[in-house]
Amino acid sequence: MHSMPNCQHFIDAGSQSPSLLRWALINASDRNARLLDPTNHTVNIMSDRGSSSMCDVCGVRPKYKDTFTTHAFCGRTCAQKAPKCLSPRCTQKGQKQYAGYCSVSHQSSAFCKQCRTTRADTDGLCSLCYRKREETMVHKFTRLSEVQRTHPDFLEVESRLQAAWAKKGRAPPLQVCRIIKVQPATEAEQARIAYARSLNEDPRGKPETYLTFYSNQCICDLGADNQPLSLCKFKSCGICKPLSSCFENLVFDKQAHEGRFGPGLYVNLDPKRADPHAISTTSSPYRVVIMSTAVLPFDPVTRSRTGKITKEYDFSPSDGCIRLSNDLSITPNFLIAYKRGLPL
């Protein structure tokens, strides 16, 4: 219960001026009524929580002020309880006035740069604006774009990698840290679509599609945190070279690797077999592997899982190794940065 304000000083003053006493009592009564009215949000004393002067977390104690600024929290305890900024990899505290982000810039970056009304999914655009842009643009180079952890593509790719990793034999735990979408140049992409269409028209049967993994020595910071998503120009980079050429050229501009089946591109169905080649010569804490889709022509022998050596490919079902001689049969989809072992 709220008590009436002490009006003794008004009464003392009213002994000299009755009109002043009458004015004081009316205003005091009106103010007390407004304070007790829960529908009056402008002066309701129960609305202290969330006000600009009270702690954003507990709403009980006033915000802490230092020499330079007023903080959003009353002390260390509430500061530790506050959620972090919703922007990926940002370690700052989220602010109520920015809807959970730490600043205006991080809040605005969460929305589509084109329509500014829908949350961004890929390359700063929502799915609709991104699709419209891709349909009207011709790209001469391979493009890379970060896949956010909350995006369905991230969850699906992570699940498929984990399933393939644990499929055969014992292996250390795998921690997926970043997933980067790979989009080939328009010309390379159209050539692969046409090749897949020609295989589908084979009257003997439909082609087989495999999820494959490829890795090699990475000599740049691709995939590392706080580094630009761009392919390097080094001929000796075993990751950027095949990505930029869509596997047409490999490290040192070679057309093929030498292997047990002869020259060709060797990929694996088991990511554990690609892992030993995932060597990083930089300070990046991650290993990287390219997840691709390989399309093999119809072959009844291959379908019987006995293995087959042909001009276009070799397939060894026993260890999941595939040799490809035609780069049109493989399309890079994602670059995955990962760590072996459990997160700390």
XYZ file of C-alpha atoms in Angstrom:
344
model
C 0.000 0.000 0.000
C 1.145 3.524 -0.788
C 0.626 6.153 1.913
C -0.500 9.664 1.212
C 2.385 12.108 0.842
C 3.308 14.059 3.971
C 1.646 17.454 3.493
C 2.675 19.004 6.804
C 4.742 21.634 5.042
C 1.744 22.424 2.852
C -0.475 22.778 5.944
C 2.035 25.102 7.558
C 2.032 27.159 4.420
C -1.771 26.965 4.229
C -2.177 28.647 7.598
C -0.976 31.739 5.875
C -2.699 31.084 2.552
C -5.887 28.893 2.411
C -5.763 28.831 -1.397
C -2.244 27.392 -1.333
C -3.357 24.622 1.076
C -6.293 23.736 -1.171
C -3.998 23.555 -4.240
C -1.440 21.358 -2.443
C -4.017 18.830 -1.230
C -5.656 18.517 -4.652
C -2.321 17.963 -6.417
C -1.037 15.530 -3.775
C -4.233 13.484 -3.972
C -4.147 13.465 -7.775
C -0.483 12.407 -7.860
C -1.094 9.579 -5.388
C -4.040 8.321 -7.431
C -1.972 8.285 -10.603
C 0.842 6.370 -8.894
C -1.609 3.708 -7.732
C -3.235 3.391 -11.166
C -1.668 0.327 -12.907
C -2.992 1.446 -16.280
C -1.040 4.685 -16.191
C 2.243 3.552 -17.773
C 3.820 6.974 -17.843
C 4.159 7.285 -14.065
C 3.396 3.794 -12.750
C 6.058 2.958 -10.184
C 5.848 -0.733 -11.130
C 7.417 0.063 -14.513
C 10.919 0.592 -13.124
C 12.097 -2.700 -14.649
C 13.361 -2.045 -18.149
C 13.593 1.698 -17.611
C 16.703 3.457 -18.852
C 18.097 3.881 -15.335
C 17.619 0.311 -14.082
C 19.693 -2.818 -14.793
C 18.655 -4.550 -18.041
C 18.942 -8.002 -16.412
C 17.470 -7.801 -12.906
C 15.544 -4.529 -13.218
C 16.028 -3.937 -9.483
C 19.288 -2.065 -9.061
C 20.387 1.015 -10.991
C 22.857 0.700 -13.831
C 26.545 0.991 -13.015
C 28.199 4.244 -14.013
C 31.909 4.783 -14.390
C 33.945 7.778 -15.487
C 33.199 7.268 -19.169
C 29.767 5.682 -19.628
C 26.652 4.118 -18.120
C 26.671 0.342 -18.443
C 23.593 -1.779 -19.138
C 24.087 -3.797 -15.949
C 24.265 -3.103 -12.237
C 27.345 -5.230 -11.580
C 29.431 -8.259 -12.507
C 26.804 -10.848 -11.591
C 24.177 -9.456 -13.946
C 26.795 -8.786 -16.628
C 27.746 -12.475 -16.615
C 24.088 -13.535 -16.799
C 23.388 -11.350 -19.821
C 23.228 -13.203 -23.166
C 25.879 -12.542 -25.798
C 25.283 -10.639 -29.015
C 23.239 -12.626 -31.545
C 25.766 -11.849 -34.267
C 27.922 -14.934 -35.063
C 31.309 -15.053 -33.284
C 30.678 -11.729 -31.481
C 31.622 -11.924 -27.800
C 30.028 -8.652 -26.694
C 26.880 -8.553 -24.555
C 23.521 -8.177 -26.278
C 21.557 -5.009 -25.560
C 17.782 -4.676 -25.193
C 17.653 -1.527 -27.265
C 19.279 -3.444 -30.147
C 17.000 -6.507 -29.848
C 19.732 -8.777 -28.486
C 22.587 -7.411 -30.600
C 25.444 -5.370 -29.181
C 25.207 -2.439 -31.575
C 23.237 -0.874 -34.402
C 25.685 -2.218 -36.997
C 25.316 -5.833 -35.828
C 21.541 -5.465 -35.632
C 21.297 -4.103 -39.172
C 23.662 -6.789 -40.510
C 21.137 -9.448 -39.488
C 18.637 -8.214 -42.067
C 18.664 -8.457 -45.843
C 20.720 -5.706 -47.478
C 18.236 -5.528 -50.338
C 14.717 -5.527 -48.840
C 15.775 -4.741 -45.221
C 12.663 -6.472 -43.867
C 13.647 -10.170 -43.767
C 16.508 -11.786 -41.912
C 19.575 -12.457 -44.070
C 20.464 -16.069 -44.897
C 23.277 -16.000 -47.455
C 25.736 -13.286 -48.428
C 23.778 -10.654 -46.513
C 20.539 -11.344 -48.428
C 17.318 -13.174 -47.633
C 16.548 -16.310 -49.623
C 14.175 -14.513 -52.008
C 16.497 -11.588 -52.799
C 19.470 -13.932 -53.083
C 17.649 -16.165 -55.568
C 16.618 -13.148 -57.644
C 20.197 -11.910 -57.756
C 21.608 -15.294 -58.727
C 19.086 -15.705 -61.540
C 20.144 -12.457 -63.167
C 23.915 -12.527 -62.630
C 26.673 -14.254 -64.570
C 29.628 -15.062 -62.321
C 33.097 -15.519 -63.778
C 34.663 -16.817 -60.577
C 33.917 -19.233 -57.761
C 32.059 -17.568 -54.888
C 32.175 -18.383 -51.197
C 29.561 -17.501 -48.587
C 29.271 -18.290 -44.882
C 26.459 -20.604 -43.784
C 25.070 -19.502 -40.422
C 24.785 -22.092 -37.652
C 21.020 -21.653 -37.467
C 20.523 -22.196 -41.207
C 19.064 -25.578 -42.281
C 22.012 -26.104 -44.671
C 24.462 -25.977 -41.760
C 22.536 -28.571 -39.785
C 22.156 -30.865 -42.796
C 25.814 -30.670 -43.873
C 27.014 -31.181 -40.300
C 24.732 -34.195 -39.903
C 25.880 -35.789 -43.177
C 29.557 -35.254 -42.355
C 29.157 -36.698 -38.860
C 27.293 -39.721 -40.248
C 29.958 -40.390 -42.893
C 32.740 -39.861 -40.332
C 31.324 -42.465 -37.950
C 30.261 -44.945 -40.619
C 33.294 -47.256 -40.790
C 35.741 -47.992 -38.015
C 36.611 -46.095 -34.877
C 37.490 -42.435 -35.179
C 38.073 -39.482 -32.843
C 35.094 -37.163 -32.310
C 34.569 -34.474 -34.912
C 33.675 -30.850 -34.192
C 32.304 -28.817 -37.125
C 33.317 -25.176 -36.657
C 32.453 -23.408 -39.918
C 30.656 -24.287 -43.136
C 31.260 -22.244 -46.279
C 29.047 -22.635 -49.318
C 30.877 -23.014 -52.638
C 29.197 -21.710 -55.773
C 31.106 -22.409 -58.995
C 31.418 -19.895 -61.791
C 28.331 -19.747 -64.003
C 30.048 -21.360 -66.999
C 31.423 -24.246 -64.924
C 28.082 -24.783 -63.215
C 26.145 -24.858 -66.486
C 28.646 -27.316 -67.990
C 28.095 -29.707 -65.086
C 24.333 -29.401 -65.334
C 24.525 -30.262 -69.044
C 26.812 -33.237 -68.320
C 24.453 -34.601 -65.652
C 21.532 -34.164 -68.041
C 23.325 -36.198 -70.722
C 23.922 -39.016 -68.225
C 20.253 -38.989 -67.273
C 19.363 -39.537 -70.926
C 21.353 -42.789 -71.075
C 18.801 -45.430 -72.197
C 20.572 -48.141 -70.162
C 19.837 -46.530 -66.815
C 20.285 -43.552 -64.543
C 23.652 -42.410 -63.181
C 24.659 -42.820 -59.550
C 25.347 -39.822 -57.314
C 27.835 -39.970 -54.448
C 28.716 -37.621 -51.624
C 32.509 -37.325 -51.703
C 35.265 -35.669 -49.667
C 38.537 -34.183 -50.874
C 41.351 -32.509 -49.002
C 44.915 -31.377 -49.566
C 47.478 -29.041 -48.077
C 46.053 -25.548 -47.472
C 48.721 -22.831 -47.379
C 46.396 -19.851 -46.817
C 43.993 -18.743 -44.071
C 40.851 -19.894 -45.872
C 38.334 -21.054 -43.272
C 40.055 -19.336 -40.342
C 38.111 -16.977 -38.076
C 38.136 -13.241 -38.842
C 39.612 -13.832 -42.303
C 37.983 -12.770 -45.599
C 36.183 -15.482 -47.540
C 38.315 -15.350 -50.677
C 40.409 -17.856 -52.599
C 44.139 -17.251 -52.690
C 46.194 -17.081 -55.903
C 48.976 -19.424 -54.817
C 49.525 -22.274 -57.251
C 50.731 -24.431 -54.379
C 47.476 -24.211 -52.388
C 45.798 -27.599 -52.542
C 42.395 -26.203 -51.530
C 41.984 -22.894 -53.364
C 43.284 -24.246 -56.691
C 40.643 -26.970 -57.117
C 37.906 -24.696 -55.758
C 38.690 -21.802 -58.101
C 38.809 -24.095 -61.149
C 36.034 -26.437 -60.038
C 38.570 -29.319 -59.995
C 39.750 -28.611 -63.547
C 43.185 -27.680 -62.189
C 44.751 -29.058 -59.039
C 47.808 -27.964 -57.052
C 50.533 -26.403 -59.254
C 47.985 -26.394 -62.106
C 48.212 -30.156 -62.511
C 45.336 -31.799 -64.332
C 45.453 -34.950 -62.223
C 47.084 -36.772 -59.327
C 48.972 -40.026 -59.683
C 47.415 -42.936 -57.829
C 46.924 -46.678 -57.833
C 44.405 -46.471 -60.687
C 46.548 -44.086 -62.710
C 46.227 -40.316 -63.221
C 42.995 -38.637 -62.145
C 41.187 -36.871 -59.333
C 40.959 -39.076 -56.251
C 38.060 -38.489 -53.849
C 36.688 -40.513 -50.945
C 33.292 -41.564 -49.673
C 34.758 -41.701 -46.158
C 35.939 -38.305 -44.816
C 38.368 -40.101 -42.472
C 40.394 -41.111 -45.543
C 40.585 -37.486 -46.666
C 41.513 -36.250 -43.176
C 45.249 -37.217 -43.300
C 45.651 -34.913 -46.313
C 43.966 -31.966 -44.530
C 47.219 -30.211 -43.639
C 47.326 -26.521 -42.727
C 50.586 -24.563 -42.876
C 49.104 -21.408 -41.326
C 48.034 -20.409 -37.831
C 44.454 -21.538 -38.464
C 43.279 -24.026 -35.802
C 41.033 -25.797 -38.326
C 41.390 -28.579 -40.838
C 39.370 -28.147 -44.042
C 37.714 -30.630 -46.372
C 35.710 -30.098 -49.569
C 32.325 -31.829 -49.678
C 31.321 -32.494 -53.285
C 28.769 -34.337 -55.380
C 30.138 -36.871 -57.872
C 27.944 -38.210 -60.676
C 29.035 -41.529 -62.216
C 27.601 -42.944 -65.456
C 25.334 -45.968 -65.258
C 27.284 -49.201 -64.935
C 25.694 -52.522 -63.912
C 29.050 -53.782 -62.599
C 29.406 -50.785 -60.294
C 25.858 -51.269 -59.094
C 26.755 -54.807 -58.055
C 29.465 -53.245 -55.824
C 32.293 -55.330 -57.322
C 34.295 -52.419 -58.678
C 34.954 -51.354 -62.246
C 37.794 -49.669 -64.130
C 36.628 -47.515 -67.042
C 37.964 -44.598 -69.051
C 35.995 -42.047 -67.044
C 36.323 -43.341 -63.512
C 37.532 -46.086 -61.186
C 35.510 -47.130 -58.198
C 36.733 -49.259 -55.296
C 33.785 -50.138 -53.052
C 36.022 -51.797 -50.454
C 37.623 -48.541 -49.313
C 35.273 -45.994 -50.905
C 37.909 -44.514 -53.215
C 36.854 -43.014 -56.545
C 39.154 -41.876 -59.349
C 37.629 -39.385 -61.776
C 39.152 -38.460 -65.109
C 36.391 -36.050 -66.126
C 36.169 -32.932 -63.948
C 32.574 -32.384 -65.139
C 31.498 -35.348 -63.040
C 32.215 -33.567 -59.736
C 30.787 -30.355 -58.267
C 32.132 -28.785 -55.055
C 29.318 -27.874 -52.656
C 30.751 -26.919 -49.264
C 34.066 -26.225 -47.596
C 33.996 -27.491 -44.010
C 36.358 -26.241 -41.300
C 36.549 -28.719 -38.448
C 38.538 -29.944 -35.466
C 39.203 -33.448 -34.282
C 38.202 -34.085 -30.683
C 35.527 -32.781 -28.348
C 35.052 -29.023 -27.787
C 36.726 -27.639 -24.686
